mmCIF file of C-alpha atoms in Angstrom:
data_model
loop_
_atom_site.group_PDB
_atom_site.id
_atom_site.type_symbol
_atom_site.label_atom_id
_atom_site.label_comp_id
_atom_site.label_asym_id
_atom_site.label_seq_id
_atom_site.Cartn_x
_atom_site.Cartn_y
_atom_site.Cartn_z
ATOM 1 C CA MET A 752 0.031 -0.214 -0.342
ATOM 2 C CA SER A 753 1.186 3.712 -0.769
ATOM 3 C CA ALA A 754 -1.649 6.314 -0.592
ATOM 4 C CA ALA A 755 -1.751 10.012 0.185
ATOM 5 C CA TYR A 756 -4.404 11.675 1.359
ATOM 6 C CA PHE A 757 -5.503 15.592 1.540
ATOM 7 C CA VAL A 758 -7.168 16.457 4.775
ATOM 8 C CA THR A 759 -9.902 19.129 4.846
ATOM 9 C CA GLY A 760 -13.254 20.237 7.041
ATOM 10 C CA THR A 761 -16.150 21.916 6.735
ATOM 11 C CA ASP A 762 -14.655 24.405 8.828
ATOM 12 C CA THR A 763 -11.932 25.846 11.479
ATOM 13 C CA GLU A 764 -12.163 24.070 15.226
ATOM 14 C CA VAL A 765 -13.682 20.275 13.668
ATOM 15 C CA GLY A 766 -10.805 18.376 14.909
ATOM 16 C CA LYS A 767 -9.081 17.918 11.563
ATOM 17 C CA THR A 768 -5.730 17.165 12.974
ATOM 18 C CA THR A 769 -7.020 14.736 16.045
ATOM 19 C CA ILE A 770 -8.882 12.848 13.355
ATOM 20 C CA ALA A 771 -5.455 13.284 11.225
ATOM 21 C CA ALA A 772 -3.566 12.040 14.065
ATOM 22 C CA GLY A 773 -5.877 9.168 14.466
ATOM 23 C CA LEU A 774 -5.730 7.961 10.929
ATOM 24 C CA LEU A 775 -1.650 7.960 11.159
ATOM 25 C CA TYR A 776 -2.053 6.148 14.354
ATOM 26 C CA ALA A 777 -4.228 3.724 13.093
ATOM 27 C CA ALA A 778 -2.127 3.296 10.353
ATOM 28 C CA ARG A 779 0.921 2.771 12.561
ATOM 29 C CA LEU A 780 -1.007 -0.094 14.218
ATOM 30 C CA ALA A 781 -1.658 -1.890 11.154
ATOM 31 C CA GLY A 782 1.733 -2.224 10.341
ATOM 32 C CA LEU A 783 2.056 0.947 7.608
ATOM 33 C CA SER A 784 4.751 3.418 7.686
ATOM 34 C CA THR A 785 3.378 7.142 7.980
ATOM 35 C CA ALA A 786 4.212 10.668 6.997
ATOM 36 C CA ALA A 787 2.661 13.745 7.195
ATOM 37 C CA ALA A 788 2.305 17.385 5.791
ATOM 38 C CA LYS A 789 0.575 20.827 7.559
ATOM 39 C CA PRO A 790 2.224 23.036 4.673
ATOM 40 C CA VAL A 791 0.906 26.171 6.559
ATOM 41 C CA ALA A 792 -0.189 26.663 10.061
ATOM 42 C CA SER A 793 -0.641 30.137 11.773
ATOM 43 C CA GLY A 794 -1.160 30.354 15.606
ATOM 44 C CA CYS A 795 2.623 28.705 16.039
ATOM 45 C CA GLN A 796 4.738 29.680 18.768
ATOM 46 C CA LEU A 797 8.017 30.869 19.570
ATOM 47 C CA THR A 798 10.923 28.400 20.417
ATOM 48 C CA ALA A 799 14.227 27.973 20.635
ATOM 49 C CA GLU A 800 13.992 25.774 17.348
ATOM 50 C CA GLY A 801 12.016 28.814 15.885
ATOM 51 C CA LEU A 802 8.069 28.629 15.236
ATOM 52 C CA ARG A 803 6.208 25.789 16.326
ATOM 53 C CA ASN A 804 2.342 24.578 15.576
ATOM 54 C CA ASP A 805 0.705 22.191 17.461
ATOM 55 C CA ASP A 806 -1.141 21.089 15.187
ATOM 56 C CA ALA A 807 2.153 20.231 12.873
ATOM 57 C CA LEU A 808 3.696 18.676 16.189
ATOM 58 C CA ALA A 809 0.502 16.296 16.570
ATOM 59 C CA LEU A 810 1.176 15.050 13.072
ATOM 60 C CA LEU A 811 4.941 15.068 13.195
ATOM 61 C CA ALA A 812 5.010 12.464 16.396
ATOM 62 C CA GLN A 813 2.593 10.280 14.024
ATOM 63 C CA CYS A 814 5.274 9.892 11.602
ATOM 64 C CA SER A 815 7.308 6.999 11.386
ATOM 65 C CA VAL A 816 9.366 8.062 8.488
ATOM 66 C CA PRO A 817 12.077 10.483 9.806
ATOM 67 C CA LEU A 818 10.862 14.271 8.709
ATOM 68 C CA ARG A 819 12.059 17.478 10.254
ATOM 69 C CA TYR A 820 9.597 20.363 11.514
ATOM 70 C CA GLU A 821 10.327 22.443 8.194
ATOM 71 C CA GLU A 822 9.476 19.510 6.248
ATOM 72 C CA VAL A 823 5.922 18.671 7.703
ATOM 73 C CA ASN A 824 5.030 22.984 7.912
ATOM 74 C CA PRO A 825 7.178 24.689 5.381
ATOM 75 C CA LYS A 826 4.987 28.382 6.355
ATOM 76 C CA ALA A 827 4.838 29.165 9.702
ATOM 77 C CA PHE A 828 3.329 32.217 11.429
ATOM 78 C CA ALA A 829 2.534 33.517 14.832
ATOM 79 C CA PRO A 830 -0.572 35.180 14.936
ATOM 80 C CA ALA A 831 -3.680 33.153 15.221
ATOM 81 C CA ILE A 832 -5.652 34.130 12.014
ATOM 82 C CA ALA A 833 -6.369 33.163 9.048
ATOM 83 C CA PRO A 834 -2.964 32.570 7.187
ATOM 84 C CA HIS A 835 -3.387 34.360 4.268
ATOM 85 C CA LEU A 836 -3.688 37.495 6.436
ATOM 86 C CA ALA A 837 -0.762 36.600 8.749
ATOM 87 C CA ALA A 838 1.709 35.760 5.411
ATOM 88 C CA ARG A 839 0.269 39.327 4.111
ATOM 89 C CA ASP A 840 1.476 40.924 7.144
ATOM 90 C CA GLU A 841 4.765 39.671 6.841
ATOM 91 C CA GLY A 842 5.272 39.831 3.041
ATOM 92 C CA VAL A 843 5.118 36.136 2.746
ATOM 93 C CA ARG A 844 3.485 35.315 -0.531
ATOM 94 C CA LEU A 845 1.751 31.712 0.067
ATOM 95 C CA ASP A 846 2.331 30.272 -3.487
ATOM 96 C CA VAL A 847 0.507 26.832 -4.630
ATOM 97 C CA ALA A 848 3.640 26.012 -6.923
ATOM 98 C CA GLU A 849 6.058 26.199 -3.596
ATOM 99 C CA LEU A 850 3.797 24.605 -1.342
ATOM 100 C CA GLY A 851 3.082 21.861 -3.621
ATOM 101 C CA ALA A 852 6.834 21.359 -4.140
ATOM 102 C CA ALA A 853 7.545 21.150 -0.268
ATOM 103 C CA VAL A 854 4.473 18.857 -0.002
ATOM 104 C CA ARG A 855 5.721 16.483 -2.715
ATOM 105 C CA ALA A 856 8.750 16.202 -1.385
ATOM 106 C CA ILE A 857 6.781 14.795 1.822
ATOM 107 C CA VAL A 858 5.037 12.047 -0.426
ATOM 108 C CA ASP A 859 7.822 11.078 -2.319
ATOM 109 C CA LYS A 860 9.461 9.772 0.476
ATOM 110 C CA GLY A 861 7.200 6.772 -0.477
ATOM 111 C CA ALA A 862 5.295 6.578 3.145
ATOM 112 C CA ASP A 863 2.440 3.606 2.767
ATOM 113 C CA PHE A 864 0.581 6.176 4.175
ATOM 114 C CA THR A 865 0.489 9.987 4.198
ATOM 115 C CA LEU A 866 -2.125 12.767 4.742
ATOM 116 C CA VAL A 867 -1.929 16.560 4.019
ATOM 117 C CA GLU A 868 -3.360 18.739 6.056
ATOM 118 C CA GLY A 869 -5.196 21.735 5.166
ATOM 119 C CA ALA A 870 -5.930 24.758 7.152
ATOM 120 C CA GLY A 871 -9.838 26.039 8.275
ATOM 121 C CA GLY A 872 -11.910 24.842 5.307
ATOM 122 C CA TRP A 873 -11.717 23.831 1.558
ATOM 123 C CA ARG A 874 -11.418 27.658 0.365
ATOM 124 C CA VAL A 875 -9.130 29.001 2.880
ATOM 125 C CA PRO A 876 -7.206 31.750 1.214
ATOM 126 C CA LEU A 877 -3.551 31.667 0.042
ATOM 127 C CA THR A 878 -2.400 34.765 -2.182
ATOM 128 C CA GLY A 879 -4.187 36.832 -4.649
ATOM 129 C CA ASN A 880 -7.037 34.312 -5.709
ATOM 130 C CA ALA A 881 -5.613 31.164 -4.935
ATOM 131 C CA THR A 882 -6.866 28.902 -1.953
ATOM 132 C CA LEU A 883 -5.976 25.836 -0.394
ATOM 133 C CA SER A 884 -8.422 23.584 -2.882
ATOM 134 C CA ASP A 885 -5.802 24.893 -5.501
ATOM 135 C CA LEU A 886 -3.378 23.268 -3.644
ATOM 136 C CA ALA A 887 -5.018 19.894 -3.489
ATOM 137 C CA CYS A 888 -5.977 20.241 -7.035
ATOM 138 C CA ALA A 889 -2.115 20.745 -8.037
ATOM 139 C CA LEU A 890 -1.574 17.606 -5.991
ATOM 140 C CA GLN A 891 -4.151 15.500 -7.224
ATOM 141 C CA LEU A 892 -4.690 13.981 -4.117
ATOM 142 C CA PRO A 893 -8.167 12.203 -3.133
ATOM 143 C CA VAL A 894 -9.844 14.332 -0.030
ATOM 144 C CA ILE A 895 -10.846 12.827 3.291
ATOM 145 C CA LEU A 896 -13.444 15.361 4.952
ATOM 146 C CA VAL A 897 -13.786 16.018 8.853
ATOM 147 C CA VAL A 898 -17.113 16.954 8.894
ATOM 148 C CA GLY A 899 -17.304 18.900 12.877
ATOM 149 C CA VAL A 900 -20.930 17.669 14.193
ATOM 150 C CA ARG A 901 -22.963 20.157 15.290
ATOM 151 C CA LEU A 902 -26.162 22.409 14.779
ATOM 152 C CA GLY A 903 -25.304 23.593 10.816
ATOM 153 C CA CYS A 904 -22.905 20.388 9.591
ATOM 154 C CA ILE A 905 -25.280 18.916 7.663
ATOM 155 C CA ASN A 906 -24.962 22.234 4.654
ATOM 156 C CA HIS A 907 -21.321 22.609 5.371
ATOM 157 C CA ALA A 908 -20.649 19.065 5.005
ATOM 158 C CA VAL A 909 -23.052 18.973 1.755
ATOM 159 C CA LEU A 910 -21.533 21.950 0.355
ATOM 160 C CA THR A 911 -18.198 20.958 0.821
ATOM 161 C CA ALA A 912 -18.176 17.559 -0.701
ATOM 162 C CA ASP A 913 -20.446 18.958 -3.793
ATOM 163 C CA ALA A 914 -16.881 21.898 -4.146
ATOM 164 C CA ILE A 915 -14.395 18.851 -3.593
ATOM 165 C CA VAL A 916 -16.235 17.427 -6.439
ATOM 166 C CA ALA A 917 -16.484 20.191 -8.617
ATOM 167 C CA ASP A 918 -12.746 20.744 -8.347
ATOM 168 C CA GLY A 919 -12.399 17.185 -9.589
ATOM 169 C CA LEU A 920 -10.985 15.166 -7.195
ATOM 170 C CA PRO A 921 -12.300 11.830 -5.380
ATOM 171 C CA LEU A 922 -14.036 12.674 -2.296
ATOM 172 C CA ALA A 923 -12.317 9.314 -0.513
ATOM 173 C CA GLY A 924 -13.767 9.250 2.868
ATOM 174 C CA TRP A 925 -15.486 11.216 5.587
ATOM 175 C CA VAL A 926 -15.385 11.224 9.256
ATOM 176 C CA ALA A 927 -17.634 12.506 11.562
ATOM 177 C CA ASN A 928 -16.324 14.169 14.844
ATOM 178 C CA VAL A 929 -18.719 15.232 17.482
ATOM 179 C CA VAL A 930 -17.504 18.342 18.547
ATOM 180 C CA ASP A 931 -20.650 19.260 20.341
ATOM 181 C CA PRO A 932 -21.788 16.757 22.481
ATOM 182 C CA ARG A 933 -24.973 18.569 23.312
ATOM 183 C CA THR A 934 -25.780 18.303 19.454
ATOM 184 C CA ALA A 935 -29.868 17.990 19.170
ATOM 185 C CA ARG A 936 -30.944 14.648 17.056
ATOM 186 C CA LEU A 937 -27.512 13.580 16.744
ATOM 187 C CA GLN A 938 -28.129 10.253 15.548
ATOM 188 C CA ASP A 939 -30.958 11.171 13.000
ATOM 189 C CA ASN A 940 -28.003 13.677 11.964
ATOM 190 C CA LEU A 941 -25.803 11.062 11.297
ATOM 191 C CA GLY A 942 -28.183 9.750 9.352
ATOM 192 C CA THR A 943 -28.481 12.421 7.081
ATOM 193 C CA LEU A 944 -24.931 12.895 6.703
ATOM 194 C CA ASN A 945 -24.720 9.290 5.640
ATOM 195 C CA GLU A 946 -27.724 9.954 2.856
ATOM 196 C CA ARG A 947 -25.949 13.262 1.918
ATOM 197 C CA LEU A 948 -22.646 12.178 1.492
ATOM 198 C CA ALA A 949 -21.765 9.928 -1.597
ATOM 199 C CA ALA A 950 -18.369 8.815 0.236
ATOM 200 C CA PRO A 951 -17.470 6.087 2.817
ATOM 201 C CA CYS A 952 -18.197 7.624 6.804
ATOM 202 C CA ILE A 953 -14.329 6.150 7.865
ATOM 203 C CA GLY A 954 -15.617 6.817 11.575
ATOM 204 C CA GLN A 955 -18.142 8.487 13.245
ATOM 205 C CA VAL A 956 -15.967 9.384 16.594
ATOM 206 C CA PRO A 957 -17.837 10.725 19.887
ATOM 207 C CA TYR A 958 -17.485 13.877 21.782
ATOM 208 C CA LEU A 959 -14.106 13.170 23.543
ATOM 209 C CA PRO A 960 -12.689 15.484 26.540
ATOM 210 C CA SER A 961 -9.171 13.986 25.971
ATOM 211 C CA ALA A 962 -8.845 12.712 21.972
ATOM 212 C CA SER A 963 -5.439 11.324 21.970
ATOM 213 C CA PRO A 964 -4.729 9.546 18.473
ATOM 214 C CA ASP A 965 -4.918 5.746 20.429
ATOM 215 C CA ARG A 966 -8.639 6.477 21.530
ATOM 216 C CA VAL A 967 -9.583 8.399 18.115
ATOM 217 C CA ALA A 968 -8.211 5.590 16.175
ATOM 218 C CA ALA A 969 -10.416 3.111 18.051
ATOM 219 C CA TYR A 970 -13.534 4.358 15.659
ATOM 220 C CA LEU A 971 -11.918 4.790 12.727
ATOM 221 C CA ASP A 972 -11.501 2.067 9.997
ATOM 222 C CA LEU A 973 -9.039 2.949 7.120
ATOM 223 C CA SER A 974 -10.270 -0.243 5.184
ATOM 224 C CA ARG A 975 -13.496 2.040 4.172
ATOM 225 C CA LEU A 976 -11.321 4.813 2.398
ATOM 226 C CA ILE A 977 -11.284 5.113 -1.470
ATOM 227 C CA LEU A 978 -7.833 4.800 -3.028
#
């Protein structure tokens, strides 16, 4: 097996990294080698080694292929704001070709299972008219959609899935990640998502106060992913 996927979400704060780390853990548990990339990250902390992002570090911790932080997260910004705004403030251009080359270098390491995590949702801006979806299209990677299950998630999920398919990429699978434990009619909402999303559900992750990769992995089924 050698497969790579782009991970996007229905919005920001829907648990993309939580699910991505769980998927990587599940892959390692299955005996697969793993690699990951978080090409753009804002909300980074300044350390002795430079800017570091918690999400990128969480992904790096689940990589069995030796990688440097700068390989996993080539564009890091301190302010916890939209990446294109953080980049603009620093005079940095978020170029799709440049980001694509950095990600391709990770994919080309040949891990059995590689994940590329976006930032926010599918249409998050980069520089000019470019968005993170343009990066996914340039890489031609199938997409895993993380649905943050809460009020309004059905509309966000269907719109995002439609946009992915309209951009010419396959929706390889989706994960229901319950981010609001008080979501009314939870099972009915999950049933509607299953009906409306034309891709396999690879996991329904309940609300977990401590969502460690091993706990999340228990709710995921990699075998359902479309290659």
